[in-house]
Coordinates of C-alpha atoms in Angstrom, one line a residue:
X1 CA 52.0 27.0 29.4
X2 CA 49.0 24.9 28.8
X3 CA 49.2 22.3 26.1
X4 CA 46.6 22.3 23.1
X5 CA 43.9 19.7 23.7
X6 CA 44.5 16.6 21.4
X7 CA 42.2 16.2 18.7
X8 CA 41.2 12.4 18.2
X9 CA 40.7 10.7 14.4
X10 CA 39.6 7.5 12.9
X11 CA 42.0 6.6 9.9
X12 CA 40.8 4.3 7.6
X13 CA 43.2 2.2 4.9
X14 CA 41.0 0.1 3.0
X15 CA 39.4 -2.1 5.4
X16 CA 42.1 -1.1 8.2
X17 CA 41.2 1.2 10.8
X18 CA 43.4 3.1 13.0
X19 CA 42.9 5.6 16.2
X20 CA 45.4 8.1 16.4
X21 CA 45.6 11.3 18.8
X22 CA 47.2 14.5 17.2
X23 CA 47.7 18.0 18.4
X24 CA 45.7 20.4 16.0
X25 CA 48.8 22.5 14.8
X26 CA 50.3 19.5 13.4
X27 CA 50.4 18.7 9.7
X28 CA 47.3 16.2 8.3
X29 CA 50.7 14.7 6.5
X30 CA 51.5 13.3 10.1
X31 CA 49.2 10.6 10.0
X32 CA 51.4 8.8 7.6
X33 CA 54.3 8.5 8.7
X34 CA 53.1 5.3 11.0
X35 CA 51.4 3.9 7.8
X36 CA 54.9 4.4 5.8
X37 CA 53.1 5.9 2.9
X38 CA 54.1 8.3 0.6
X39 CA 52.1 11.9 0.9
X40 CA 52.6 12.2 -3.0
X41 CA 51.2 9.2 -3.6
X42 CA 48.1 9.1 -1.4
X43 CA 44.9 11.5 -1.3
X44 CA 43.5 12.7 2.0
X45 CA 39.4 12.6 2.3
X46 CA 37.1 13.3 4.9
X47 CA 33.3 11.5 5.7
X48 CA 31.8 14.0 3.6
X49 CA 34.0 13.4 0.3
X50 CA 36.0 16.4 0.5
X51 CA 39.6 16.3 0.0
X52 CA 42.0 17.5 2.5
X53 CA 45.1 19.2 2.6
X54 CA 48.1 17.2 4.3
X55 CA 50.6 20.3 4.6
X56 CA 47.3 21.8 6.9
X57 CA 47.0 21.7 10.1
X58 CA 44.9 19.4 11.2
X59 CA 42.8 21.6 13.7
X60 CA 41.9 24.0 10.3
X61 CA 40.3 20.9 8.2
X62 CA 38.7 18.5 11.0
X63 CA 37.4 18.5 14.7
X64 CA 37.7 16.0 17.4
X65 CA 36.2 13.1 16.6
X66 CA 36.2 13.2 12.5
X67 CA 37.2 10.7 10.1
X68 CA 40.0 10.4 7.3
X69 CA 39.7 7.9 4.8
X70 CA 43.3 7.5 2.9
X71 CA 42.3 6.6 -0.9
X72 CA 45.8 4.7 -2.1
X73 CA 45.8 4.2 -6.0
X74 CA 46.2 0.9 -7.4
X75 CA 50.2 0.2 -8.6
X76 CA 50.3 1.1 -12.5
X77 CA 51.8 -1.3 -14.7
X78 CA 55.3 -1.8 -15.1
X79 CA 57.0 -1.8 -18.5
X80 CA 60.0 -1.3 -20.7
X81 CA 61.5 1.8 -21.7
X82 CA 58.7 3.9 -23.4
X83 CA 55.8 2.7 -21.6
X84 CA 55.1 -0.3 -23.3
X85 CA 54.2 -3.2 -21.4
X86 CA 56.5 -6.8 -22.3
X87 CA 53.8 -8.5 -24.0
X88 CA 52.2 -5.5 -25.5
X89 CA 53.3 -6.0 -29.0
X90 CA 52.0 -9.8 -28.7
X91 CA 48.7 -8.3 -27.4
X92 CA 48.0 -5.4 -30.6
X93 CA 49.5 -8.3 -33.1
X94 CA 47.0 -11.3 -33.3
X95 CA 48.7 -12.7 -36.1
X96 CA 49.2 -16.3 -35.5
X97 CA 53.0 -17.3 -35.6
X98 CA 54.5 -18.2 -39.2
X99 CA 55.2 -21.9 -37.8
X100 CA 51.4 -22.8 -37.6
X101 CA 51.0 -21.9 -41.6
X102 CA 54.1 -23.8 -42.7
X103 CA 53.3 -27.0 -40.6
X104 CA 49.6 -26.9 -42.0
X105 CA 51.0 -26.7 -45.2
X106 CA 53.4 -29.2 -44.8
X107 CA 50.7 -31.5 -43.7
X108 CA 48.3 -30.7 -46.4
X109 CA 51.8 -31.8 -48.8
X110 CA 51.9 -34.9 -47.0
X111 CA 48.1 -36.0 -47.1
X112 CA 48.0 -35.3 -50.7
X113 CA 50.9 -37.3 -51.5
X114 CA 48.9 -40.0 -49.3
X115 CA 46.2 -40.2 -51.0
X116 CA 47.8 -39.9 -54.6
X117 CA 50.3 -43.4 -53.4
X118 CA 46.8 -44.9 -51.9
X119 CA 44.7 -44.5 -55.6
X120 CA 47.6 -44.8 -57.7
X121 CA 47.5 -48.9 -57.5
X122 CA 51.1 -49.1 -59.4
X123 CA 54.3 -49.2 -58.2
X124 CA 55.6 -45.5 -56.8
X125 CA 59.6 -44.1 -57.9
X126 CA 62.2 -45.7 -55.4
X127 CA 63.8 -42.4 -55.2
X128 CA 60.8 -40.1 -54.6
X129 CA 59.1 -42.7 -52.3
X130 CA 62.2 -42.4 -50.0
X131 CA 62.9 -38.3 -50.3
X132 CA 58.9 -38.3 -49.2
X133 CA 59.0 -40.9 -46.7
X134 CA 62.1 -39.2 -44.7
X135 CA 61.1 -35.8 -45.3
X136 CA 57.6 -36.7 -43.6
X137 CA 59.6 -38.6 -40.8
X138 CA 62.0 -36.0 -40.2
X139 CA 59.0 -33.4 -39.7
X140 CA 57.4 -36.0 -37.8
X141 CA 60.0 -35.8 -35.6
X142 CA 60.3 -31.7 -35.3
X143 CA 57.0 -31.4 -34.6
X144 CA 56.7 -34.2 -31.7
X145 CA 59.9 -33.2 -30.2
X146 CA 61.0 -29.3 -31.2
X147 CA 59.3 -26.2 -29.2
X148 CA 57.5 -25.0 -31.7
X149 CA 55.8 -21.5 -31.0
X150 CA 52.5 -22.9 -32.7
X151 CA 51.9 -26.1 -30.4
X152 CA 48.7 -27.2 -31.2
X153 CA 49.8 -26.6 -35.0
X154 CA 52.9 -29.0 -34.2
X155 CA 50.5 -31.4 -31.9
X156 CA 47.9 -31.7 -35.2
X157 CA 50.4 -32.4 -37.9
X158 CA 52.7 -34.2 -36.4
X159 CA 50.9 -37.7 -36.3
X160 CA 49.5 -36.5 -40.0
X161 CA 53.3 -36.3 -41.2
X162 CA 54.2 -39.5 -39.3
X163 CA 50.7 -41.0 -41.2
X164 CA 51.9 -40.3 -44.2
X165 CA 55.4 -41.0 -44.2
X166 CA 54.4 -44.5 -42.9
X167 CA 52.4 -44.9 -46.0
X168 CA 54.9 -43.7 -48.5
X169 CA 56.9 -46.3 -47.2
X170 CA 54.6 -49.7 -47.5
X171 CA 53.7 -48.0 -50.9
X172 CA 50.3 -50.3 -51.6
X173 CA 49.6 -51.6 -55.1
X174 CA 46.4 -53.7 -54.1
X175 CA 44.0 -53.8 -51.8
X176 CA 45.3 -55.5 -48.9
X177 CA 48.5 -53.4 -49.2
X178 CA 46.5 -50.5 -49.0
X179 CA 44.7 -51.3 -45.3
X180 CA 47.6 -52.5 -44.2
X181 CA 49.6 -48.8 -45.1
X182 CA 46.6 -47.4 -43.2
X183 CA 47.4 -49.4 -40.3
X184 CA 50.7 -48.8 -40.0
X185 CA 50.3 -45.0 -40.9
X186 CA 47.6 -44.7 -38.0
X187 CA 50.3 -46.7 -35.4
X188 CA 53.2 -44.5 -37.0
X189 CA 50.7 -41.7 -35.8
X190 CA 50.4 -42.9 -32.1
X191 CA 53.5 -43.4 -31.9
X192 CA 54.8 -40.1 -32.9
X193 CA 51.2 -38.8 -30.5
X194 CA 53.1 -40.4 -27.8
X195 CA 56.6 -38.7 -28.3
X196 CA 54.7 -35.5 -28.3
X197 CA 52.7 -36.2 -25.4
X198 CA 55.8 -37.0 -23.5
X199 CA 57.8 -34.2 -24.5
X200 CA 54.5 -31.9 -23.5
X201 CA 54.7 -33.2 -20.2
X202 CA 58.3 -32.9 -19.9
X203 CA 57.8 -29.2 -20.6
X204 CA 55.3 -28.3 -18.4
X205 CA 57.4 -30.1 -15.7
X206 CA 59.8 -27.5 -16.3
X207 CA 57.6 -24.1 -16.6
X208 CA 53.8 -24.5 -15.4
X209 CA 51.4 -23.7 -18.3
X210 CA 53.5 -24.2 -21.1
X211 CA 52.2 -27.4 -21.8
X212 CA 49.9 -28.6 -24.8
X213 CA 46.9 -30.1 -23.4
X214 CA 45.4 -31.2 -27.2
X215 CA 48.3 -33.4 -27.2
X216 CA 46.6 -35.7 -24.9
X217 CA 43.2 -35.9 -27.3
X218 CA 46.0 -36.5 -30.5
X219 CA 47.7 -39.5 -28.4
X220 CA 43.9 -40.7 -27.1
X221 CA 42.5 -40.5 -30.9
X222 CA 45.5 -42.2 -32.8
X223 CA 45.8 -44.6 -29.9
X224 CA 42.2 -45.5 -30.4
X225 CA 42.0 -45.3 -34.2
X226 CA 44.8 -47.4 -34.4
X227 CA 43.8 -50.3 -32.6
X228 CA 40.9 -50.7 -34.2
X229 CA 42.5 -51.0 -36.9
X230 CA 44.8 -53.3 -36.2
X231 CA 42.4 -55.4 -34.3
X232 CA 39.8 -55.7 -37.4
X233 CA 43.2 -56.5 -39.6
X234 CA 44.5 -59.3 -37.0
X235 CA 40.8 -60.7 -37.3
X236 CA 40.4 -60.5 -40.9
X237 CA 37.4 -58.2 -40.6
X238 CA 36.0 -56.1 -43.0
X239 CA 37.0 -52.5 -43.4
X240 CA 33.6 -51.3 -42.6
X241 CA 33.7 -53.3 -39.3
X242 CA 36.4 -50.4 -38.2
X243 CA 34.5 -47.6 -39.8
X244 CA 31.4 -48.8 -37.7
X245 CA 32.8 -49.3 -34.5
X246 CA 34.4 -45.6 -34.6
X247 CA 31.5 -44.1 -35.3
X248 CA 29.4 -46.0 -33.0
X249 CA 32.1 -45.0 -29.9
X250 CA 31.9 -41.2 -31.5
X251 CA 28.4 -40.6 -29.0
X252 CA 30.0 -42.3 -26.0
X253 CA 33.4 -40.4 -26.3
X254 CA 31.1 -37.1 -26.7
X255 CA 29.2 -37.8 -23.3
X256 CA 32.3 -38.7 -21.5
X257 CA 34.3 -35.3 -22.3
X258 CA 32.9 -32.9 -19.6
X259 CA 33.7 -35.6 -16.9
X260 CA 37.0 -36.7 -18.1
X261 CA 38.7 -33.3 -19.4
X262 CA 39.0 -32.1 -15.6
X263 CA 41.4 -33.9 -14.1
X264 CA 41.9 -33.0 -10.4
X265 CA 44.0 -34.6 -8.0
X266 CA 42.9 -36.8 -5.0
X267 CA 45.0 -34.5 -2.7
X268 CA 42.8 -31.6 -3.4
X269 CA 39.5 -33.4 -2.5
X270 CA 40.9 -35.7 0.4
X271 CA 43.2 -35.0 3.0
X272 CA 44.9 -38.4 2.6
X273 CA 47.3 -37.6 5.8
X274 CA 44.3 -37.9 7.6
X275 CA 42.4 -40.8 5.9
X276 CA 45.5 -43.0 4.2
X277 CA 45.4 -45.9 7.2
X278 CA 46.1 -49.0 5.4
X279 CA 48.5 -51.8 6.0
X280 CA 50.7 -50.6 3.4
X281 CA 50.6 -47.0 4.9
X282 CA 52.1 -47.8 8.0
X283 CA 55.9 -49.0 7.4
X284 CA 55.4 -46.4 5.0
X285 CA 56.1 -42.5 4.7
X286 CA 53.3 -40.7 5.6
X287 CA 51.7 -38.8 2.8
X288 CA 52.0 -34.9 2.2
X289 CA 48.8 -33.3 3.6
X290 CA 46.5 -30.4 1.4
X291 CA 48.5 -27.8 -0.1
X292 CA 47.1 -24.0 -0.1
X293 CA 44.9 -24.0 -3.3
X294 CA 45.7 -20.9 -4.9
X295 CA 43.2 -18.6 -7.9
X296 CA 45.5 -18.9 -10.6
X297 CA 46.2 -22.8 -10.3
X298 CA 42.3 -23.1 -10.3
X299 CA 41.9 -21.0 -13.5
X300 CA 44.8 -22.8 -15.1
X301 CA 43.6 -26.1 -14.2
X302 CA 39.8 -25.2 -15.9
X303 CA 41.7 -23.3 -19.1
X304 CA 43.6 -26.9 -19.5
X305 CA 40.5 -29.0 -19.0
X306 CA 38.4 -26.3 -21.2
X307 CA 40.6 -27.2 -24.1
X308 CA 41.0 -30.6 -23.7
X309 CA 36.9 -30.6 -24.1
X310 CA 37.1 -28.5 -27.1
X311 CA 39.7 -30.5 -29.0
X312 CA 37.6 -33.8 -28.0
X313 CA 34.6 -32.8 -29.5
X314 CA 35.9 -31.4 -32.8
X315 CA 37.3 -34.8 -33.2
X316 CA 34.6 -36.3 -31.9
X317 CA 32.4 -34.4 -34.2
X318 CA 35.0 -35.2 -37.6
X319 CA 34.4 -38.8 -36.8
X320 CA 30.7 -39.6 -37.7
X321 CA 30.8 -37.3 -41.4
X322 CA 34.4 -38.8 -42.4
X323 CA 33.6 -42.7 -41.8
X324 CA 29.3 -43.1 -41.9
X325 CA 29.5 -43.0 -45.5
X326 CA 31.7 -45.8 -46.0
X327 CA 29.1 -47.7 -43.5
X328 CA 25.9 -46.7 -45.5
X329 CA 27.6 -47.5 -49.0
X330 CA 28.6 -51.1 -48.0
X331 CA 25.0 -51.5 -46.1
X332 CA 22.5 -53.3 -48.8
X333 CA 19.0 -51.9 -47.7
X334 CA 16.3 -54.1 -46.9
X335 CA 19.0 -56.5 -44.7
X336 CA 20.1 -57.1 -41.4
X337 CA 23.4 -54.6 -41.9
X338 CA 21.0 -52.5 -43.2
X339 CA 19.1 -51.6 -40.9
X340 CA 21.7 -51.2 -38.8
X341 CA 23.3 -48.8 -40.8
X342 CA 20.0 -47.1 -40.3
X343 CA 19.9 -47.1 -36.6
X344 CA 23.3 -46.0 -36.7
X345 CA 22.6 -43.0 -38.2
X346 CA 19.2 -42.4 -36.2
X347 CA 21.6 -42.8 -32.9
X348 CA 24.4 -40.2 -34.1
X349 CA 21.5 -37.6 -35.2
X350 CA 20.0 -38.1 -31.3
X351 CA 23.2 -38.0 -29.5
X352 CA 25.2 -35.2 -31.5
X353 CA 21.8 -33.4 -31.9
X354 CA 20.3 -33.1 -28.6
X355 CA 24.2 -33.4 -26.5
X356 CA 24.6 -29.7 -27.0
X357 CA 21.3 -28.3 -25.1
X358 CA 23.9 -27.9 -22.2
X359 CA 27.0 -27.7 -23.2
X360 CA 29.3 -24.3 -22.5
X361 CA 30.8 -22.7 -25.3
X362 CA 30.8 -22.6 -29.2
X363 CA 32.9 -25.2 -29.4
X364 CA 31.0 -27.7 -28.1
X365 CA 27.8 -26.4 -28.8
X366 CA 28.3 -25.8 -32.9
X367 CA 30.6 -28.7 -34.1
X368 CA 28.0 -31.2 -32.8
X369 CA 25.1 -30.0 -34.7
X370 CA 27.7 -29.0 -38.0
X371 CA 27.9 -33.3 -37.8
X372 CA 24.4 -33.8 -37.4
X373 CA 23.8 -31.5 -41.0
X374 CA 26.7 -33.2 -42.6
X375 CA 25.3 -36.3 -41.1
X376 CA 21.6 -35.7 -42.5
X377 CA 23.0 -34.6 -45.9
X378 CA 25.3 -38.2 -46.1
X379 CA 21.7 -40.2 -45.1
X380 CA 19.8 -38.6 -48.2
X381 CA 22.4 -39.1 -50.5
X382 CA 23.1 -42.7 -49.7
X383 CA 19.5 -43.6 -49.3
X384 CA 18.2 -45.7 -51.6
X385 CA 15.9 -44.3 -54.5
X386 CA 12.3 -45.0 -53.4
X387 CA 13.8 -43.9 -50.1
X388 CA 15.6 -41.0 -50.3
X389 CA 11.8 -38.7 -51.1
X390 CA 10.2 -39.8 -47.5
X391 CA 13.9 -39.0 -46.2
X392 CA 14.5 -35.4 -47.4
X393 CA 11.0 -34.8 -46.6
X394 CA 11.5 -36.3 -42.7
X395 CA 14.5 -34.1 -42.8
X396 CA 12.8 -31.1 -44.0
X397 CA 10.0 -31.5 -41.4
X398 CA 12.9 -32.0 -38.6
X399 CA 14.2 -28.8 -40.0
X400 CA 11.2 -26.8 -39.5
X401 CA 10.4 -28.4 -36.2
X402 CA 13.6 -27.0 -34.6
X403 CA 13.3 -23.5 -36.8
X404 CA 9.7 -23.0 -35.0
X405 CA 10.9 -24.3 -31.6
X406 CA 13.9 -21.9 -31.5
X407 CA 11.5 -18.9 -31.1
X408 CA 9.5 -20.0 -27.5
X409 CA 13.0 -21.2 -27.0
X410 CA 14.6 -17.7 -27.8
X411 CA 11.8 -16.1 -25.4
X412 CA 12.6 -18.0 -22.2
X413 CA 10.5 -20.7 -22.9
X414 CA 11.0 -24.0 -20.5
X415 CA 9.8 -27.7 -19.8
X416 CA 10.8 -30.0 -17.4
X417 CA 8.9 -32.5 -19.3
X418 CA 10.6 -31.7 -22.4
X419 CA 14.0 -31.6 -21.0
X420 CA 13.8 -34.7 -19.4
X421 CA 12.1 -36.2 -22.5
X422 CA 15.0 -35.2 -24.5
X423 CA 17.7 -36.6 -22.3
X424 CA 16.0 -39.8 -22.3
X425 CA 16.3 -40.0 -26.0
X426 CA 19.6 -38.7 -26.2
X427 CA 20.8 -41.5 -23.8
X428 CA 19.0 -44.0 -25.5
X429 CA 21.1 -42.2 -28.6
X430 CA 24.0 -42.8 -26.6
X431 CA 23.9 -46.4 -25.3
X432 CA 22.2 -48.0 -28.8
X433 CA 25.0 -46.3 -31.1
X434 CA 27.4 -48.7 -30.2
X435 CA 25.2 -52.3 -30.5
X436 CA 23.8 -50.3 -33.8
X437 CA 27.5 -50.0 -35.1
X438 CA 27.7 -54.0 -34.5
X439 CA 24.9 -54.9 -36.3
X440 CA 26.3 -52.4 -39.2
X441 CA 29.3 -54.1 -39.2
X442 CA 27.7 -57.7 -40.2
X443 CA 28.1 -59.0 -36.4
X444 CA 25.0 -60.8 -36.5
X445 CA 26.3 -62.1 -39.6
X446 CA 29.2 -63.1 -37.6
X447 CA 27.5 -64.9 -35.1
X448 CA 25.7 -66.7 -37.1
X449 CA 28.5 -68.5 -39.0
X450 CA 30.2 -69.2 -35.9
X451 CA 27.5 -70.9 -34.5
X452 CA 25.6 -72.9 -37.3

């Protein structure tokens, strides 16, 4: 008996293709047996779109030559009993846990009890300066090294509880008991910024992505804050020297945040097992060579350094509207400190104002130019009065300059000229804020008693 002629396909599995032989009485369904997939879970489709049947035959649906394309569907998602996914309910319920609202409050309780010690200027109660003081401590403590569900509530107030419980316990009655409370509430905040820190990386150690990376900005700022302090108390400098300083280093921490939030390890740029041949490297083990770089470390990795940029610039931004206007209400217009309160002020309006022309995100494109109003709004009130007329009206007309640029702007509008024009100011914004800061402070001053 004469055998059927074999009729010849072209199988195709996503970007797979296979060449199989069958006899045309044979089932479609045939063809998957080699691919070990399921014939309920697949669909059967020829060049032309049309579906086929695989309990047919294949000689009734194709001829010699054709082409099947096997469509499989994507895996569903697997969840608990009911079909609800694990982290639905987290997903529908946006609410933001109940520790973030009882930490904020609890460091809204503390500053206020701060400030009420720092203006009292008498004596506080034994007893309720020490219920405060190790309350404040003992949060302190919970928020730097518990596992909080709200971390970045816990990374924020726990240097503000360890502030103020520092404070409750020097308890000022003068002035110089006052700064030096605020010193040791700021190092009392580093301190309890580095427990945190630590205890973040510890974490993250243990499970990947379950870290905290605004803890680093909290240790940075407090770290920062506090030795200026402490450096302008060891010296016996005015407190607007430290007010000055910040604020003048506010424009330079701003430009540096896009290059310093990503972090990325030499191993991933450099294949050190390749390059390391130093004198040291010899006798010594040889070094691991590239490991597989995989999507999800890489969006991890930019999701940390994304909100490591976003917490630096909101405290970047908080600096220049909380401590200018102890440097312009010290300042005496008309003098040396004077008018470098003024060029302070014209630096922080540059840099914060024309930084965020290309920056990503709200973040760092809103809380810039929020300082720069608050900013503006500080400069007119502190002006002097002949001044502050020709101010509001500068500031008026700087308003309506940006108003009308924003619409050839908003239409596509572009300059090379301009843009680099801008830049140039804004690093000129960026390098004289500091020097302008010194001047502010009474370093000429300074300099000039030391050397006469």
């Amino acid at each position: 008996m004469a055998h059927a002629t074999l009729t010849r396909l072209a199988v195709h599995v996503g970007a797979q293709r296979l060449d199989v032989a069958l006899d045309p009485d044979a089932e479609l369904g045939d063809v998957l047996d080699g691919l070990a997939l399921p014939l309920g879970q697949t669909m059967l489709v020829d060049s032309a779109g049309r579906r086929l049947d695989g309990r047919a035959s294949v000689g009734s649906q194709l001829e010699d030559g054709g082409v099947v394309h096997v469509a499989v569907p994507a895996p569903g998602p697997r969840g608990r009993r009911g079909g609800r996914l694990p982290g639905h309910e987290e997903a529908v319920r946006r609410r933001p846990p109940v520790e973030a609202g009882l930490l904020a409050v609890g460091a809204v309780a503390a500053l206020v009890a701060t400030v009420v010690v720092m203006t009292s200027g008498r004596a506080s109660s034994g007893a309720g300066v020490v219920v405060g003081a190790v309350g404040c401590l003992l949060g302190a403590l919970g928020c730097a090294l518990g596992r909080a569900r709200a971390q970045t509530a816990a990374t924020v107030c726990g240097p503000v509880l360890g502030l103020a419980a520092a404070v409750l316990v020097v308890a000022p009655t003068d002035d110089a008991g006052r700064r030096l409370a605020v010193v040791a509430g700021l190092a009392a905040a580093a301190v309890i910024a580095a427990a945190r820190y630590v205890a973040v990386r510890a974490d993250r150690s243990g499970s990947a992505g379950a870290g905290d990376d605004v803890a680093g900005v909290a240790l940075v700022a407090t770290s920062a804050t506090a030795a200026v302090a402490l450096v302008g108390l060891l010296l016996a400098l005015p407190v607007v020297a430290s007010a000055a300083v910040l604020v003048g280093a506010a424009p330079l921490a701003l430009r540096a945040l896009p290059q310093s939030a990503l972090s990325v390890p030499d191993e991933q740029l450099v294949d050190l097992a390749r390059v390391s041949r130093t004198a040291t490297s010899v006798r010594g083990p040889r070094p691991k060579g590239l490991g597989r770089v995989s999507t999800a470390q890489v969006v991890r990795t930019v999701a940390f350094a994304e909100r490591r940029k976003a917490a630096g610039t909101v405290v970047a931004s908080l600096v220049p509207p909380l401590l200018l206007p102890a440097v312009l209400a010290s300042s005496t217009p008309g003098t040396v400190g004077g008018w470098g309160a003024l060029a302070l002020t014209s630096c922080v309006v540059l840099a914060f104002g024309l930084g965020p022309r290309t920056a990503r995100g709200a973040v760092a494109r809103w809380w810039p130019r929020a300082a720069v109003a608050v900013v503006l709004l500080e400069a007119v009130t502190w002006a002097p009065a002949d001044l502050r007329t020709l101010l509001a009206a500068a500031v008026l007309a700087l308003a309506v300059g940006v108003a009308a640029l924003a619409v050839p702007l908003a239409r596509g509008w572009t300059s090379v000229v301009a843009s680099r024009l801008a830049d140039g100011v804004e690093g000129l914004g960026v390098v004289l804020a500091l020097p302008a800061a010194l001047v502010a402070a009474g370093a000429v001053e300074l300099l000039r008693q030391v050397t006469s």
